[in-house]
Coordinates of C-alpha atoms and ligand atoms in Angstrom, one line a residue:
Chain A
M18 CA 100.9 67.3 112.2
G19 CA 101.0 68.2 108.5
M20 CA 100.7 71.6 107.1
T21 CA 98.4 73.2 104.0
L22 CA 100.0 74.4 100.9
T23 CA 99.9 78.3 102.8
E24 CA 101.5 77.3 105.8
K25 CA 104.1 75.0 103.9
I26 CA 105.4 78.1 101.7
L27 CA 105.2 80.4 104.6
A28 CA 107.4 77.9 106.8
K29 CA 109.8 77.9 104.2
H30 CA 109.9 81.8 103.8
A31 CA 110.5 82.3 107.3
G32 CA 113.6 79.7 107.4
R33 CA 111.2 77.4 109.5
D34 CA 110.1 73.7 109.8
R35 CA 106.9 74.4 110.7
V36 CA 104.4 77.2 111.2
E37 CA 100.8 77.2 113.0
P38 CA 97.7 79.3 111.9
G39 CA 97.6 82.3 114.5
E40 CA 101.5 83.0 114.5
L41 CA 102.9 86.1 113.5
I42 CA 106.2 85.7 111.3
L43 CA 108.8 87.8 109.5
A44 CA 109.2 86.1 105.8
K45 CA 111.2 86.7 102.9
V46 CA 109.4 88.1 99.8
D47 CA 110.1 86.7 96.6
L48 CA 108.6 89.7 94.8
A49 CA 107.3 93.1 96.0
L50 CA 104.8 94.7 93.5
G51 CA 103.4 98.3 93.5
N52 CA 101.0 100.2 91.1
D53 CA 100.4 104.0 90.1
V54 CA 98.4 104.3 93.3
T55 CA 100.0 102.7 95.7
S56 CA 103.8 103.1 95.0
P57 CA 103.9 107.2 95.4
I58 CA 103.3 106.8 99.1
A59 CA 105.8 103.8 99.7
I60 CA 108.5 105.9 97.5
D61 CA 108.1 108.7 99.7
A62 CA 108.6 106.8 102.6
V63 CA 111.5 105.0 101.4
R64 CA 113.2 108.4 100.1
K65 CA 112.1 109.9 103.4
L66 CA 113.9 107.3 105.4
G67 CA 117.0 108.2 103.3
V68 CA 117.6 104.9 101.8
R69 CA 119.5 104.7 98.5
E70 CA 119.4 101.0 97.6
V71 CA 116.4 98.6 97.5
F72 CA 116.7 95.0 98.7
D73 CA 116.9 93.8 95.5
R74 CA 116.5 95.4 92.0
E75 CA 115.1 92.2 90.4
K76 CA 112.5 91.3 93.2
I77 CA 110.1 94.8 92.8
A78 CA 107.8 95.6 90.1
L79 CA 106.5 98.4 89.8
V80 CA 103.5 98.3 87.3
P81 CA 101.7 102.1 85.9
D82 CA 98.1 100.7 85.2
H83 CA 95.6 102.3 87.5
F84 CA 95.7 105.4 85.8
A85 CA 97.5 105.2 82.9
P86 CA 97.8 106.4 80.3
N87 CA 97.9 109.6 82.5
K88 CA 94.2 110.3 82.9
D89 CA 95.0 113.9 84.2
I90 CA 97.9 116.3 85.7
K91 CA 97.7 114.8 88.8
S92 CA 98.1 111.1 87.8
A93 CA 101.0 112.2 85.4
G94 CA 102.7 113.3 88.4
Q95 CA 102.5 109.9 90.6
M96 CA 103.5 108.1 87.1
K97 CA 106.4 110.4 86.8
M98 CA 107.6 109.8 90.4
M99 CA 107.3 106.1 89.7
R100 CA 109.3 105.9 86.6
E101 CA 112.1 108.2 88.2
F102 CA 112.5 106.2 91.1
A103 CA 112.3 102.9 89.1
R104 CA 115.1 104.7 87.4
E105 CA 117.2 106.3 89.9
Y106 CA 117.1 102.8 92.0
G107 CA 117.6 100.6 88.9
I108 CA 114.2 98.8 89.5
V109 CA 114.6 96.3 86.6
N110 CA 110.9 95.3 86.2
Y111 CA 109.3 98.9 85.5
F112 CA 106.8 98.3 82.7
E113 CA 106.0 101.6 80.7
V114 CA 102.6 102.3 78.8
G115 CA 103.3 100.6 75.5
R116 CA 105.0 97.5 77.2
M117 CA 102.6 97.1 80.3
G118 CA 99.5 95.8 81.6
I119 CA 97.3 95.1 84.3
E120 CA 99.6 93.7 87.3
H121 CA 97.8 91.0 88.3
V122 CA 97.7 89.6 84.5
L123 CA 101.2 91.1 83.6
L124 CA 103.3 89.5 86.1
P125 CA 102.4 85.8 85.9
D126 CA 102.4 86.0 82.0
E127 CA 106.1 87.7 82.2
G128 CA 107.2 84.8 84.3
L129 CA 108.0 87.0 87.4
V130 CA 106.2 85.0 89.5
V131 CA 106.7 81.0 90.0
P132 CA 105.0 78.4 92.0
G133 CA 106.4 78.0 95.4
D134 CA 107.0 81.9 95.5
L135 CA 105.8 84.4 98.3
V136 CA 104.8 87.6 96.9
I137 CA 103.0 90.9 98.1
G138 CA 101.8 93.7 96.3
A139 CA 100.3 97.2 97.4
D140 CA 97.2 96.2 95.5
S141 CA 94.4 94.0 97.3
H142 CA 94.0 91.5 94.0
T143 CA 97.8 90.5 94.7
C144 CA 96.0 87.0 95.8
T145 CA 95.5 86.4 91.7
Y146 CA 98.9 84.4 91.8
G147 CA 97.7 81.6 93.9
A148 CA 96.5 79.9 90.8
L149 CA 100.2 78.9 90.4
C150 CA 100.4 77.5 93.7
A151 CA 102.4 80.7 95.2
F152 CA 101.3 83.0 98.2
S153 CA 100.6 85.9 97.3
T154 CA 98.3 88.6 99.4
G155 CA 97.7 92.2 99.3
V156 CA 99.4 94.9 101.6
G157 CA 99.4 98.7 102.0
S158 CA 102.0 100.9 100.3
T159 CA 104.2 101.1 103.9
D160 CA 104.3 97.5 103.9
L161 CA 105.9 97.6 100.2
A162 CA 108.0 100.4 101.6
A163 CA 109.2 98.2 104.1
A164 CA 109.7 95.2 101.7
M165 CA 111.9 97.2 99.2
I166 CA 113.9 98.0 101.5
S167 CA 114.2 94.6 103.9
G168 CA 112.7 91.9 101.6
E169 CA 110.5 91.0 104.5
V170 CA 107.1 91.4 105.4
W171 CA 105.5 90.5 108.6
L172 CA 102.1 88.0 107.9
K173 CA 100.0 86.5 110.4
V174 CA 99.8 82.9 109.6
P175 CA 95.9 82.3 108.6
S176 CA 93.9 79.0 109.1
T177 CA 93.0 77.3 105.6
L178 CA 89.1 77.0 104.7
R179 CA 89.4 74.0 102.1
I180 CA 87.3 74.3 99.1
V181 CA 86.6 70.7 97.4
L182 CA 85.4 71.0 93.8
S183 CA 83.6 67.9 91.9
G184 CA 82.1 67.6 88.7
K185 CA 81.8 69.1 85.1
P186 CA 80.9 72.8 84.5
G187 CA 78.1 73.2 82.1
K188 CA 77.5 75.5 79.2
W189 CA 78.5 79.2 79.5
V190 CA 79.8 78.5 83.3
E191 CA 83.5 79.4 83.8
G192 CA 85.6 80.1 86.4
K193 CA 84.0 83.7 87.7
D194 CA 80.6 81.7 88.5
V195 CA 82.2 79.1 90.6
I196 CA 84.1 82.1 92.6
L197 CA 80.7 84.5 92.6
H198 CA 78.8 81.2 94.1
I199 CA 81.5 80.5 96.6
I200 CA 81.2 84.1 97.5
G201 CA 77.5 84.4 97.2
K202 CA 77.2 81.3 99.7
I203 CA 79.8 82.4 102.8
G204 CA 79.6 86.3 102.2
V205 CA 82.2 88.8 101.7
D206 CA 83.6 88.3 105.0
G207 CA 83.1 84.5 104.8
A208 CA 87.1 83.8 104.8
L209 CA 88.2 86.7 107.0
Y210 CA 91.5 86.6 107.6
Q211 CA 91.7 82.9 106.3
A212 CA 93.6 81.1 103.3
M213 CA 91.4 79.3 100.8
E214 CA 92.5 76.3 98.9
Y215 CA 91.0 74.3 96.7
A216 CA 91.1 70.6 96.1
G217 CA 89.3 68.0 94.3
D218 CA 88.4 66.2 91.0
G219 CA 87.0 69.1 89.7
L220 CA 89.9 70.6 89.3
A221 CA 90.9 68.8 86.1
S222 CA 88.4 70.8 84.4
L223 CA 90.0 74.2 85.7
P224 CA 92.3 76.2 82.8
M225 CA 94.7 78.4 84.4
A226 CA 92.4 81.6 82.8
W227 CA 89.7 80.3 85.0
R228 CA 92.2 79.6 88.2
F229 CA 93.6 83.1 88.2
T230 CA 90.2 84.6 88.3
I231 CA 89.1 82.5 91.1
S232 CA 92.1 83.1 92.8
N233 CA 91.7 87.0 92.3
M234 CA 88.4 87.3 93.8
A235 CA 89.7 85.6 97.2
I236 CA 89.8 89.0 98.8
E237 CA 86.1 89.8 98.0
A238 CA 85.3 86.7 100.7
G239 CA 88.0 88.5 102.8
A240 CA 90.5 85.9 102.4
K241 CA 94.3 86.6 102.7
N242 CA 94.8 84.3 99.7
G243 CA 93.5 82.0 97.3
I244 CA 95.4 78.9 96.1
F245 CA 95.7 75.9 94.3
P246 CA 97.6 72.7 94.2
F247 CA 100.3 72.3 91.7
D248 CA 99.5 69.8 88.5
G249 CA 99.9 69.5 84.8
A250 CA 98.1 72.5 84.0
T251 CA 100.3 74.5 86.5
R252 CA 103.2 73.1 84.7
A253 CA 102.4 73.7 81.4
Y254 CA 101.9 77.8 82.4
A255 CA 104.9 77.6 84.1
D256 CA 107.4 75.8 82.1
A257 CA 106.4 78.0 79.2
R258 CA 106.9 81.4 81.0
A259 CA 108.9 81.0 84.3
K260 CA 112.2 83.5 84.4
R261 CA 113.4 81.2 87.4
T262 CA 113.4 78.1 88.7
F263 CA 110.9 77.0 91.1
E264 CA 110.6 74.1 93.8
I265 CA 106.9 72.4 93.7
V266 CA 105.3 72.8 97.3
T267 CA 102.3 70.1 97.8
A268 CA 99.7 70.2 101.2
D269 CA 100.4 67.6 103.6
K270 CA 97.6 64.4 103.6
D271 CA 97.4 65.1 107.3
A272 CA 97.0 69.0 106.8
K273 CA 94.9 70.5 109.0
Y274 CA 91.9 72.8 107.7
A275 CA 89.6 74.8 109.6
A276 CA 86.6 74.2 107.6
E277 CA 85.6 72.7 104.4
M278 CA 83.0 73.3 101.6
G279 CA 82.1 71.2 98.3
V280 CA 81.1 72.7 95.5
D281 CA 79.4 70.7 92.8
L282 CA 80.8 72.5 89.1
S283 CA 77.9 70.4 87.3
A284 CA 75.4 72.3 89.3
L285 CA 76.3 75.6 88.5
E286 CA 74.8 78.1 86.6
P287 CA 76.3 81.5 85.5
Q288 CA 76.1 83.8 88.6
V289 CA 75.6 87.5 88.4
A290 CA 76.3 89.4 91.6
F291 CA 73.7 92.4 92.1
P292 CA 74.8 95.7 93.6
H293 CA 76.4 96.7 96.1
L294 CA 78.5 93.6 97.4
P295 CA 79.7 90.9 95.2
E296 CA 78.0 88.3 97.9
N297 CA 74.6 89.6 96.3
T298 CA 74.6 86.8 93.5
K299 CA 71.8 85.3 91.8
P300 CA 71.9 82.2 89.1
L301 CA 71.5 83.9 86.2
S302 CA 67.7 82.1 85.6
Q303 CA 66.4 84.8 88.6
V304 CA 68.0 88.0 87.2
G305 CA 64.7 89.2 85.4
N306 CA 64.9 92.3 83.9
V307 CA 67.4 94.4 84.1
P308 CA 68.4 96.7 81.4
V309 CA 72.0 98.2 81.2
D310 CA 73.9 101.0 80.3
Q311 CA 77.3 99.6 79.7
V312 CA 79.0 96.7 79.3
V313 CA 82.8 96.1 80.4
V314 CA 85.0 93.0 79.5
G315 CA 88.2 93.2 81.1
S316 CA 90.3 93.8 84.4
C317 CA 92.7 91.7 86.1
T318 CA 89.8 89.2 86.8
N319 CA 88.5 88.7 83.2
G320 CA 91.2 90.2 80.8
R321 CA 92.7 87.6 79.6
I322 CA 92.7 85.9 76.2
E323 CA 90.6 83.1 77.2
D324 CA 88.2 86.1 78.3
L325 CA 88.4 88.0 74.9
R326 CA 87.7 84.7 73.3
S327 CA 84.7 84.1 75.6
A328 CA 83.3 87.3 74.7
A329 CA 84.2 87.4 71.0
S330 CA 82.4 83.8 70.5
V331 CA 78.9 85.4 71.9
L332 CA 79.6 88.9 69.8
R333 CA 80.2 87.0 66.2
G334 CA 78.5 88.3 63.7
R335 CA 76.6 90.2 66.0
K336 CA 75.6 94.1 67.0
V337 CA 76.1 95.8 70.2
H338 CA 72.6 96.8 71.3
D339 CA 71.4 100.5 70.5
G340 CA 70.9 101.5 73.8
V341 CA 74.5 100.0 75.3
R342 CA 78.1 101.0 75.3
M343 CA 80.3 98.2 75.2
L344 CA 84.1 98.5 76.5
I345 CA 87.0 96.0 76.3
F346 CA 90.4 96.2 77.8
P347 CA 92.5 93.4 77.1
A348 CA 95.1 93.3 80.2
T349 CA 98.2 93.5 78.7
Q350 CA 99.8 94.0 75.5
E351 CA 100.5 90.8 74.8
I352 CA 96.6 89.9 74.8
Y353 CA 96.4 92.9 72.9
L354 CA 98.4 91.5 70.2
Q355 CA 97.0 88.0 70.5
A356 CA 93.3 89.2 70.1
M357 CA 94.6 91.1 67.3
R358 CA 96.1 87.8 65.5
E359 CA 93.1 85.7 66.0
G360 CA 90.6 88.5 64.6
L361 CA 89.0 89.3 68.0
M362 CA 89.6 92.7 67.5
E363 CA 87.6 92.9 64.4
V364 CA 84.7 90.9 65.9
F365 CA 84.5 93.7 68.8
V366 CA 85.0 96.6 66.2
T367 CA 82.8 95.4 64.0
A368 CA 79.9 94.6 66.7
G369 CA 80.3 98.2 67.4
A370 CA 82.3 98.0 70.8
A371 CA 85.5 100.1 71.8
F372 CA 88.6 98.1 72.5
S373 CA 91.1 99.8 74.5
T374 CA 94.8 99.9 75.4
P375 CA 95.3 97.6 78.2
T376 CA 94.6 99.9 81.9
C377 CA 92.6 99.2 84.8
G378 CA 90.6 102.5 83.9
P379 CA 86.5 102.0 84.4
C380 CA 87.2 99.0 86.7
L381 CA 87.8 101.2 89.7
G382 CA 86.0 104.3 87.6
G383 CA 88.9 105.8 87.1
H384 CA 88.7 106.9 83.6
M385 CA 87.6 105.3 80.1
G386 CA 84.2 104.7 80.9
V387 CA 82.8 106.0 83.9
L388 CA 79.5 106.1 85.0
A389 CA 76.7 108.8 85.2
K390 CA 74.5 109.2 88.0
G391 CA 71.9 106.8 87.6
E392 CA 73.4 104.7 84.9
R393 CA 73.8 100.7 85.1
A394 CA 77.0 98.5 84.3
I395 CA 77.6 94.7 84.0
A396 CA 81.0 94.1 84.0
T397 CA 83.5 91.1 84.3
T398 CA 85.5 92.9 86.9
N399 CA 85.3 92.0 91.0
R400 CA 83.8 94.8 93.1
N401 CA 80.4 96.3 92.7
F402 CA 80.7 98.5 95.5
V403 CA 79.1 101.6 95.7
G404 CA 80.4 104.3 93.2
R405 CA 82.9 101.7 92.0
M406 CA 82.8 102.5 88.8
G407 CA 81.6 106.0 88.9
H408 CA 78.4 107.7 90.2
P409 CA 77.7 107.1 94.1
E410 CA 74.1 106.5 92.5
S411 CA 75.2 104.2 89.4
E412 CA 75.2 100.6 89.4
V413 CA 77.5 97.7 88.7
Y414 CA 76.5 93.7 88.0
L415 CA 79.1 91.4 88.2
A416 CA 79.3 88.2 85.8
N417 CA 81.4 86.4 83.1
P418 CA 82.4 87.4 79.6
A419 CA 80.3 85.5 77.7
I420 CA 77.0 86.5 80.0
A421 CA 78.4 90.4 80.0
A422 CA 78.6 89.9 76.0
A423 CA 75.2 88.3 75.7
S424 CA 74.0 91.3 77.8
A425 CA 75.5 94.0 75.1
V426 CA 73.5 92.3 72.6
L427 CA 70.4 92.2 74.5
G428 CA 70.3 95.5 76.2
R429 CA 69.7 93.7 79.2
I430 CA 71.2 90.9 81.5
G431 CA 70.9 87.8 79.8
S432 CA 72.3 84.4 78.6
P433 CA 73.7 83.9 74.8
D434 CA 70.9 81.0 74.6
E435 CA 68.4 84.1 74.2
I436 CA 69.9 85.5 71.4
R437 CA 68.8 84.4 67.8
Chain B
M27 CA 97.1 107.3 126.1
K28 CA 93.4 108.4 126.1
L29 CA 91.1 108.8 123.2
K30 CA 87.9 110.9 123.5
G31 CA 85.3 111.8 121.2
K32 CA 81.7 111.6 119.9
A33 CA 80.8 108.6 117.7
W34 CA 79.9 108.6 114.0
K35 CA 78.1 105.4 113.2
Y36 CA 77.8 102.9 110.4
G37 CA 76.8 99.7 109.2
D38 CA 78.3 96.4 108.1
D39 CA 81.3 95.9 105.4
V40 CA 82.1 99.9 105.1
D41 CA 84.8 99.2 102.2
T42 CA 87.7 101.7 101.2
D43 CA 85.7 102.7 98.0
V44 CA 83.2 104.6 100.5
I45 CA 85.7 105.6 102.9
I46 CA 87.9 107.5 100.0
P47 CA 86.7 106.8 96.5
A48 CA 89.0 106.0 93.8
R49 CA 88.5 109.3 91.8
Y50 CA 90.2 110.9 94.6
L51 CA 93.5 108.6 94.5
N52 CA 95.1 110.6 92.1
T53 CA 96.6 112.3 95.0
S54 CA 98.2 110.9 98.4
D55 CA 98.0 114.4 100.2
P56 CA 96.3 113.3 103.8
A57 CA 94.3 117.2 104.0
E58 CA 92.9 116.6 100.4
L59 CA 92.2 113.0 101.3
A60 CA 90.4 114.1 104.6
K61 CA 87.9 116.1 103.1
H62 CA 86.7 113.3 100.8
C63 CA 86.3 111.0 103.7
M64 CA 83.3 108.4 103.9
E65 CA 81.8 111.2 101.6
D66 CA 79.7 108.3 99.7
I67 CA 77.9 107.0 102.6
D68 CA 78.1 110.6 104.5
A69 CA 78.4 114.1 103.3
E70 CA 78.2 115.5 106.6
Y71 CA 81.3 113.4 108.3
A72 CA 84.3 115.3 106.7
A73 CA 82.8 118.9 107.6
K74 CA 81.7 118.2 110.7
V75 CA 84.0 115.6 112.5
S76 CA 85.8 116.8 115.8
P77 CA 89.2 115.9 116.3
G78 CA 89.0 113.1 118.9
D79 CA 85.8 111.6 117.3
F80 CA 85.3 108.1 116.7
I81 CA 84.0 105.7 113.9
V82 CA 82.2 103.1 115.1
A83 CA 81.2 100.4 112.5
G84 CA 79.8 96.8 112.1
K85 CA 81.5 93.9 110.6
N86 CA 84.3 93.9 107.9
F87 CA 85.4 97.6 108.1
G88 CA 87.8 98.4 105.4
C89 CA 87.3 95.6 102.9
G90 CA 87.9 96.0 99.6
S91 CA 91.1 97.8 98.1
S92 CA 94.5 97.8 99.9
R93 CA 94.6 101.9 99.3
E94 CA 96.3 103.3 102.5
H95 CA 94.5 106.1 101.6
A96 CA 91.4 104.6 103.6
P97 CA 93.2 104.9 107.0
I98 CA 95.3 108.1 105.8
S99 CA 92.1 109.9 105.4
I100 CA 90.3 108.8 108.6
K101 CA 93.6 109.4 110.6
A102 CA 93.8 113.0 108.7
S103 CA 90.2 113.5 109.4
G104 CA 90.8 114.1 113.0
A105 CA 89.1 110.4 114.2
S106 CA 91.2 108.9 116.7
A107 CA 90.2 105.9 116.3
V108 CA 87.8 103.4 114.4
I109 CA 85.9 100.7 116.7
A110 CA 84.0 97.8 115.1
R111 CA 82.8 94.6 115.4
S112 CA 85.6 93.4 112.9
F113 CA 88.2 94.4 110.3
A114 CA 89.3 93.3 106.7
R115 CA 93.0 92.1 106.7
I116 CA 94.6 94.9 104.8
F117 CA 92.9 97.5 106.5
Y118 CA 93.9 96.2 109.9
R119 CA 97.4 95.9 108.8
N120 CA 97.4 99.2 107.5
S121 CA 96.1 101.1 110.4
F122 CA 98.7 99.4 112.4
N123 CA 101.7 100.2 110.1
M124 CA 101.0 103.8 110.2
G125 CA 99.7 104.3 113.7
L126 CA 95.7 104.8 113.3
P127 CA 94.3 102.6 116.6
I128 CA 91.8 100.1 116.2
F129 CA 89.8 98.3 118.0
E130 CA 87.2 94.7 117.7
A131 CA 84.6 95.3 120.2
P132 CA 81.4 94.0 119.0
Q133 CA 79.1 94.0 122.1
A134 CA 80.1 97.7 122.0
V135 CA 79.5 98.5 119.0
D136 CA 76.0 97.0 119.2
E137 CA 75.2 99.7 122.1
I138 CA 76.6 103.0 121.0
D139 CA 74.1 105.3 118.8
K140 CA 75.7 108.0 117.0
G141 CA 76.7 110.9 119.2
D142 CA 77.2 108.6 122.2
L143 CA 80.8 110.1 123.5
L144 CA 83.2 107.8 124.1
S145 CA 86.3 107.5 125.8
V146 CA 89.4 104.9 125.2
D147 CA 92.3 103.9 127.8
M148 CA 94.4 102.2 125.5
E149 CA 97.0 101.2 128.0
S150 CA 94.2 99.5 130.6
G151 CA 92.4 98.6 127.3
L152 CA 88.9 99.7 128.8
L153 CA 86.5 101.5 126.5
R154 CA 83.6 103.7 128.0
N155 CA 80.6 105.0 126.8
E156 CA 79.9 108.1 128.7
T157 CA 76.8 108.9 127.0
K158 CA 75.3 105.1 128.5
R159 CA 77.3 104.9 131.3
K160 CA 78.8 101.5 130.5
E161 CA 82.4 100.1 130.1
Y162 CA 83.6 97.6 127.7
R163 CA 86.8 95.6 127.8
I164 CA 89.0 95.5 124.0
V165 CA 90.6 93.0 122.5
P166 CA 94.7 93.6 123.2
V167 CA 97.1 94.5 120.7
P168 CA 99.3 91.1 119.8
P169 CA 102.9 91.5 121.2
F170 CA 104.7 91.6 117.8
M171 CA 102.4 94.4 116.7
Q172 CA 102.8 96.4 120.2
E173 CA 106.8 96.3 119.1
L174 CA 106.1 97.9 115.8
V175 CA 104.0 100.4 117.4
A176 CA 106.5 100.9 120.4
A177 CA 109.0 101.3 117.4
G178 CA 107.0 104.3 116.2
G179 CA 105.9 102.4 113.1
L180 CA 106.8 99.8 110.6
L181 CA 109.1 101.7 108.9
N182 CA 111.4 102.9 112.0
Y183 CA 111.1 99.1 113.0
V184 CA 112.5 97.8 109.4
S185 CA 115.3 100.8 109.5
A186 CA 116.3 100.1 112.9
R187 CA 116.9 96.5 111.7
R188 CA 118.4 97.4 109.0
K189 CA 120.7 99.4 110.8
G190 CA 121.7 97.0 113.4
K191 CA 122.8 94.2 110.5
Ligands
SF4_509 S1 91.8 95.9 87.1 FE1 90.7 96.5 88.9 S2 90.4 95.2 90.6 FE2 92.3 94.9 89.1 S3 94.1 95.9 89.7 FE3 93.0 97.0 88.4 S4 91.6 98.2 89.8 FE4 92.2 97.2 90.9

């Protein structure tokens, strides 16, 4: 019997002809990732074991992004620990402030993740790279330490949920709405321990930026990974960026899927996830009157140039509402530069929005936009848990960049069509 | 190994942001993290938990971020194990990698109330609700995981394999 995309990639990296869902395997990693929150624990472990050399200096990426630029003295210490480790152990892919970005946008853009790869990262949104037809999943710091030493990771082969996309998305609908809709349908544990594999003729209208957004939020459905098949869009992206050669992996025709669901893109409306779970989604038309204090566009979910363009197209020539603070976080320095070249920065600043250096910052309530008690935000990020962006009694609503931008102008959650 | 203590009961989808809020992630010191464990859903927990107590919760416990700070803070708070209907996958692997026992026991969870006295015999795979005088079988640990546990956690396992090469 045939194998799914995920099974094929896992089998190859475990040195096996085939793997079955439920099996535990030891697999080789092409890249192991850590950030300023998760790698200090891993670094401590590597040092404590007396290990003086990592398995491969080029296959580890360390990205300070959560509390970078250093938010306080403690985080400065964590960042210093990473920097010193990177220098001492000769880690090639360490990205200093000024040359960095949010890890999950930075690594594929830098060509460090290529199709067919097996990537683990001590960050739950490592699943983002599934957009590139790679297997990638989030692990803990101890897994990262083990992988830095051995180049291997233990994995349980997931069963696969196949999601067949059809139709063309309508106005103001983006990748974010596709994944919010799916999570709304299956719930935050709807794909627990599973792989989500996308298929169908709807793929043709999904640009890479949208696929990254969709794979990024696989974890919000409890999934291990969210993977797209290789096609022309993948080819164009990889040819322009990949720093290594790659082999194209395809799912077998007779692959066995645990379940299948269909999504008709043409029937989708923009979606909004209400507090405090990403599964609490409503179509925009049913949101009602929800005033907001803060609007955030950015993060590993929606901080790409396409996202900034979408927000800017709504904001151009308009002003952010008096009662609203709007914060824009390009995900990488490259995107920052591109936004400058295209004049997007000017659009944002003239509209009265703040434009920041790349960081995770407000996405996790870290810094640069933390919410006070009772405040409400709409954000293009991926989580709206209790206290995620600040005070436990603050609220986060999730949406795509165009809806976020429209909400900034309206002072309440709404559609670009409502602005005159 | 036998574990014994009282139950702290929570609902479904307890995420890592409430187990240990991101605002405390500028440190990885277990004692420091333990002080804020469960703070955003239960301000009492960290102050009143006794060594050996259990966290008991519904489905998808530990969903959200990959922060190992979550199982670290639970372990350092003195809790002996987490019992839930199901676990989010990264939390599941983190707990194993660092030696915090976790058990999936849906029926037991439904019948446990806050404050019940519980005991777990890890060898025989038996969970007892002493208060309610009820017994439950718990899902056995997969063999590969047992190997990890026997080696003293993932890092010892990896370093033993490394020396063997
Ligand atoms: S942007 Fe948010 S979700 Fe993405 S890696 Fe940073 S903190 Fe995590």
